PDB file of C-alpha atoms in Angstrom:
ATOM      1  CA  MET A1487     136.915  54.743 145.342  1.00 47.00           C
ATOM      2  CA  HIS A1488     138.120  54.559 141.827  1.00 50.00           C
ATOM      3  CA  SER A1489     135.176  56.530 140.331  1.00 50.00           C
ATOM      4  CA  SER A1490     135.413  59.102 143.187  1.00 48.00           C
ATOM      5  CA  SER A1491     139.216  59.733 141.758  1.00 47.00           C
ATOM      6  CA  LYS A1492     137.838  59.659 138.320  1.00 46.00           C
ATOM      7  CA  GLY A1493     135.369  62.346 139.329  1.00 44.00           C
ATOM      8  CA  THR A1494     138.233  64.352 141.481  1.00 39.00           C
ATOM      9  CA  VAL A1495     140.192  64.417 138.217  1.00 39.00           C
ATOM     10  CA  ALA A1496     137.079  65.633 136.231  1.00 40.00           C
ATOM     11  CA  VAL A1497     137.028  68.393 138.593  1.00 36.00           C
ATOM     12  CA  LEU A1498     140.551  69.615 138.361  1.00 40.00           C
ATOM     13  CA  LEU A1499     140.883  69.366 134.550  1.00 39.00           C
ATOM     14  CA  ALA A1500     137.575  71.667 134.586  1.00 39.00           C
ATOM     15  CA  ALA A1501     139.089  74.220 136.715  1.00 41.00           C
ATOM     16  CA  ALA A1502     142.239  74.707 135.161  1.00 43.00           C
ATOM     17  CA  ALA A1503     140.375  74.906 131.468  1.00 41.00           C
ATOM     18  CA  LEU A1504     138.112  77.670 133.473  1.00 38.00           C
ATOM     19  CA  CYS A1505     141.492  79.125 134.969  1.00 44.00           C
ATOM     20  CA  LEU A1506     142.835  79.491 131.213  1.00 42.00           C
ATOM     21  CA  SER A1507     140.079  80.630 129.812  1.00 42.00           C
ATOM     22  CA  VAL A1508     140.179  83.897 131.791  1.00 38.00           C
ATOM     23  CA  PRO A1509     143.669  85.083 131.610  1.00 40.00           C
ATOM     24  CA  ALA A1510     143.686  83.931 127.491  1.00 38.00           C
ATOM     25  CA  GLN A1511     141.346  86.417 126.768  1.00 36.00           C
ATOM     26  CA  ALA A1512     143.043  89.415 128.211  1.00 34.00           C
ATOM     27  CA  PHE A1513     146.702  88.115 127.655  1.00 37.00           C
ATOM     28  CA  ALA A1514     145.901  87.722 123.886  1.00 39.00           C
ATOM     29  CA  GLY A1515     143.749  90.406 123.737  1.00 37.00           C
ATOM     30  CA  SER A1516     141.873  88.859 120.644  1.00 34.00           C
ATOM     31  CA  GLY A1517     138.165  89.546 122.624  1.00 34.00           C
ATOM     32  CA  THR A1518     137.416  85.863 121.459  1.00 34.00           C
ATOM     33  CA  ASN A1519     137.536  82.699 122.834  1.00 40.00           C
ATOM     34  CA  ASP A1520     139.211  80.361 120.450  1.00 41.00           C
ATOM     35  CA  HIS A1521     141.983  78.995 122.988  1.00 47.00           C
ATOM     36  CA  LYS A1522     141.565  74.931 122.871  1.00 58.00           C
ATOM     37  CA  ALA A1523     140.875  72.942 126.139  1.00 71.00           C
ATOM     38  CA  SER A1524     144.189  72.171 128.768  1.00 88.00           C
ATOM     39  CA  ALA A1525     145.734  68.894 130.428  1.00 95.00           C
ATOM     40  CA  TYR A1526     147.478  68.620 133.724  1.00 97.00           C
ATOM     41  CA  CYS A1527     151.017  67.799 132.743  1.00 98.00           C
ATOM     42  CA  GLY A1528     152.823  67.570 136.462  1.00 98.00           C
ATOM     43  CA  THR A1529     154.970  69.814 138.774  1.00 97.00           C
ATOM     44  CA  ASP A1530     157.931  71.396 137.913  1.00 97.00           C
ATOM     45  CA  LYS A1531     160.436  69.326 139.861  1.00 95.00           C
ATOM     46  CA  ALA A1532     163.120  72.699 140.873  1.00 94.00           C
ATOM     47  CA  SER A1533     159.651  74.956 141.642  1.00 93.00           C
ATOM     48  CA  GLY A1534     156.912  72.644 143.044  1.00 95.00           C
ATOM     49  CA  LEU A1535     154.902  74.555 140.640  1.00 95.00           C
ATOM     50  CA  GLY A1536     151.782  72.433 139.054  1.00 97.00           C
ATOM     51  CA  VAL A1537     151.927  72.704 135.098  1.00 98.00           C
ATOM     52  CA  SER A1538     148.793  72.358 132.733  1.00 98.00           C
ATOM     53  CA  ALA A1539     149.099  73.311 129.055  1.00 98.00           C
ATOM     54  CA  SER A1540     146.706  73.798 126.271  1.00 98.00           C
ATOM     55  CA  GLU A1541     146.169  71.025 124.067  1.00 95.00           C
ATOM     56  CA  ASN A1542     148.180  72.347 121.232  1.00 97.00           C
ATOM     57  CA  VAL A1543     151.079  72.576 123.673  1.00 98.00           C
ATOM     58  CA  PRO A1544     152.823  68.944 124.712  1.00 98.00           C
ATOM     59  CA  CYS A1545     153.394  68.271 128.111  1.00 98.00           C
ATOM     60  CA  ALA A1546     157.300  68.086 127.424  1.00 98.00           C
ATOM     61  CA  ALA A1547     157.143  71.418 125.954  1.00 98.00           C
ATOM     62  CA  ALA A1548     155.131  72.829 129.074  1.00 98.00           C
ATOM     63  CA  LEU A1549     157.376  71.160 131.700  1.00 98.00           C
ATOM     64  CA  GLN A1550     160.274  72.838 129.840  1.00 98.00           C
ATOM     65  CA  VAL A1551     158.790  76.484 129.729  1.00 98.00           C
ATOM     66  CA  ALA A1552     158.133  75.472 133.233  1.00 97.00           C
ATOM     67  CA  ALA A1553     161.390  75.016 134.383  1.00 97.00           C
ATOM     68  CA  ALA A1554     162.860  77.643 131.984  1.00 96.00           C
ATOM     69  CA  TYR A1555     160.773  80.308 134.058  1.00 95.00           C
ATOM     70  CA  THR A1556     161.688  78.887 137.218  1.00 93.00           C
ATOM     71  CA  LYS A1557     165.202  79.811 136.238  1.00 91.00           C
ATOM     72  CA  THR A1558     164.945  82.813 134.763  1.00 88.00           C
ATOM     73  CA  ARG A1559     162.500  84.272 137.153  1.00 79.00           C
ATOM     74  CA  HIS A1560     164.834  84.281 139.986  1.00 73.00           C
ATOM     75  CA  ASN A1561     167.152  87.102 138.430  1.00 68.00           C
ATOM     76  CA  VAL A1562     164.226  89.083 137.004  1.00 68.00           C
ATOM     77  CA  ALA A1563     162.401  91.765 139.157  1.00 67.00           C
ATOM     78  CA  SER A1564     159.849  92.360 136.259  1.00 74.00           C
ATOM     79  CA  THR A1565     156.129  90.925 136.794  1.00 82.00           C
ATOM     80  CA  THR A1566     156.329  89.662 133.126  1.00 91.00           C
ATOM     81  CA  VAL A1567     159.003  87.573 131.878  1.00 93.00           C
ATOM     82  CA  VAL A1568     159.935  86.562 128.604  1.00 94.00           C
ATOM     83  CA  LEU A1569     162.268  83.523 128.114  1.00 95.00           C
ATOM     84  CA  ARG A1570     162.830  80.816 125.105  1.00 97.00           C
ATOM     85  CA  ALA A1571     162.307  77.257 125.499  1.00 97.00           C
ATOM     86  CA  ALA A1572     160.797  74.451 123.428  1.00 97.00           C
ATOM     87  CA  GLY A1573     161.652  76.178 120.408  1.00 97.00           C
ATOM     88  CA  SER A1574     159.769  79.212 121.131  1.00 98.00           C
ATOM     89  CA  THR A1575     159.594  82.756 122.669  1.00 98.00           C
ATOM     90  CA  TRP A1576     156.853  82.807 125.592  1.00 98.00           C
ATOM     91  CA  LYS A1577     155.691  85.651 127.621  1.00 97.00           C
ATOM     92  CA  CYS A1578     155.012  85.081 131.307  1.00 96.00           C
ATOM     93  CA  GLN A1579     152.748  87.140 133.406  1.00 94.00           C
ATOM     94  CA  GLU A1580     150.983  86.665 136.877  1.00 91.00           C
ATOM     95  CA  ARG A1581     147.369  86.647 136.909  1.00 92.00           C
ATOM     96  CA  GLN A1582     145.454  86.934 140.277  1.00 90.00           C
ATOM     97  CA  GLY A1583     143.261  83.731 141.167  1.00 89.00           C
ATOM     98  CA  HIS A1584     141.187  83.141 144.276  1.00 87.00           C
ATOM     99  CA  PRO A1585     142.684  82.803 146.309  1.00 87.00           C
ATOM    100  CA  ASN A1586     146.284  82.189 145.162  1.00 89.00           C
ATOM    101  CA  PRO A1587     147.497  84.260 141.781  1.00 90.00           C
ATOM    102  CA  TYR A1588     149.282  82.280 139.177  1.00 93.00           C
ATOM    103  CA  ARG A1589     151.155  82.435 135.793  1.00 94.00           C
ATOM    104  CA  VAL A1590     150.041  82.034 132.247  1.00 97.00           C
ATOM    105  CA  CYS A1591     152.677  82.071 129.469  1.00 98.00           C
ATOM    106  CA  VAL A1592     151.888  82.444 126.230  1.00 98.00           C
ATOM    107  CA  ASP A1593     153.729  81.590 122.887  1.00 98.00           C
ATOM    108  CA  THR A1594     154.382  85.011 121.007  1.00 98.00           C
ATOM    109  CA  ARG A1595     153.974  83.611 117.594  1.00 98.00           C
ATOM    110  CA  ASP A1596     150.600  81.795 119.022  1.00 98.00           C
ATOM    111  CA  SER A1597     148.538  83.328 121.444  1.00 97.00           C
ATOM    112  CA  THR A1598     146.223  79.807 121.571  1.00 97.00           C
ATOM    113  CA  ARG A1599     149.379  78.189 123.010  1.00 98.00           C
ATOM    114  CA  LEU A1600     149.023  78.422 127.032  1.00 98.00           C
ATOM    115  CA  ILE A1601     150.681  77.035 129.623  1.00 98.00           C
ATOM    116  CA  MET A1602     149.698  77.707 133.285  1.00 97.00           C
ATOM    117  CA  LEU A1603     152.110  77.596 136.056  1.00 96.00           C
ATOM    118  CA  SER A1604     150.220  77.354 139.729  1.00 95.00           C
ATOM    119  CA  SER A1605     150.912  76.343 143.452  1.00 89.00           C
TER     120      SER A1605
END
């Protein structure tokens, strides 16, 4: 059973990396696939959203961005949310997943720094 759990975790991490690869190109607009692999960081306590981050974003920072997004999102009608958290300014946009939409937040100074929020 332990081996099965490791396999499941590996598949989930691979799926998260795949999900991050598509929005990273569209969001950054660079046309290159130069972002880093992702890691699952946990769940935002207020919203219940799953939080994943590119390897150049510490999980503590990703969870701070998720918490700031949750607080900000309730006060903003726009589909794009710009917020300040973890020492950076982040631009968060909704992307259509299959079947559920998800949010990608990108550091406005470094488009390789990505955070994905999903239900």
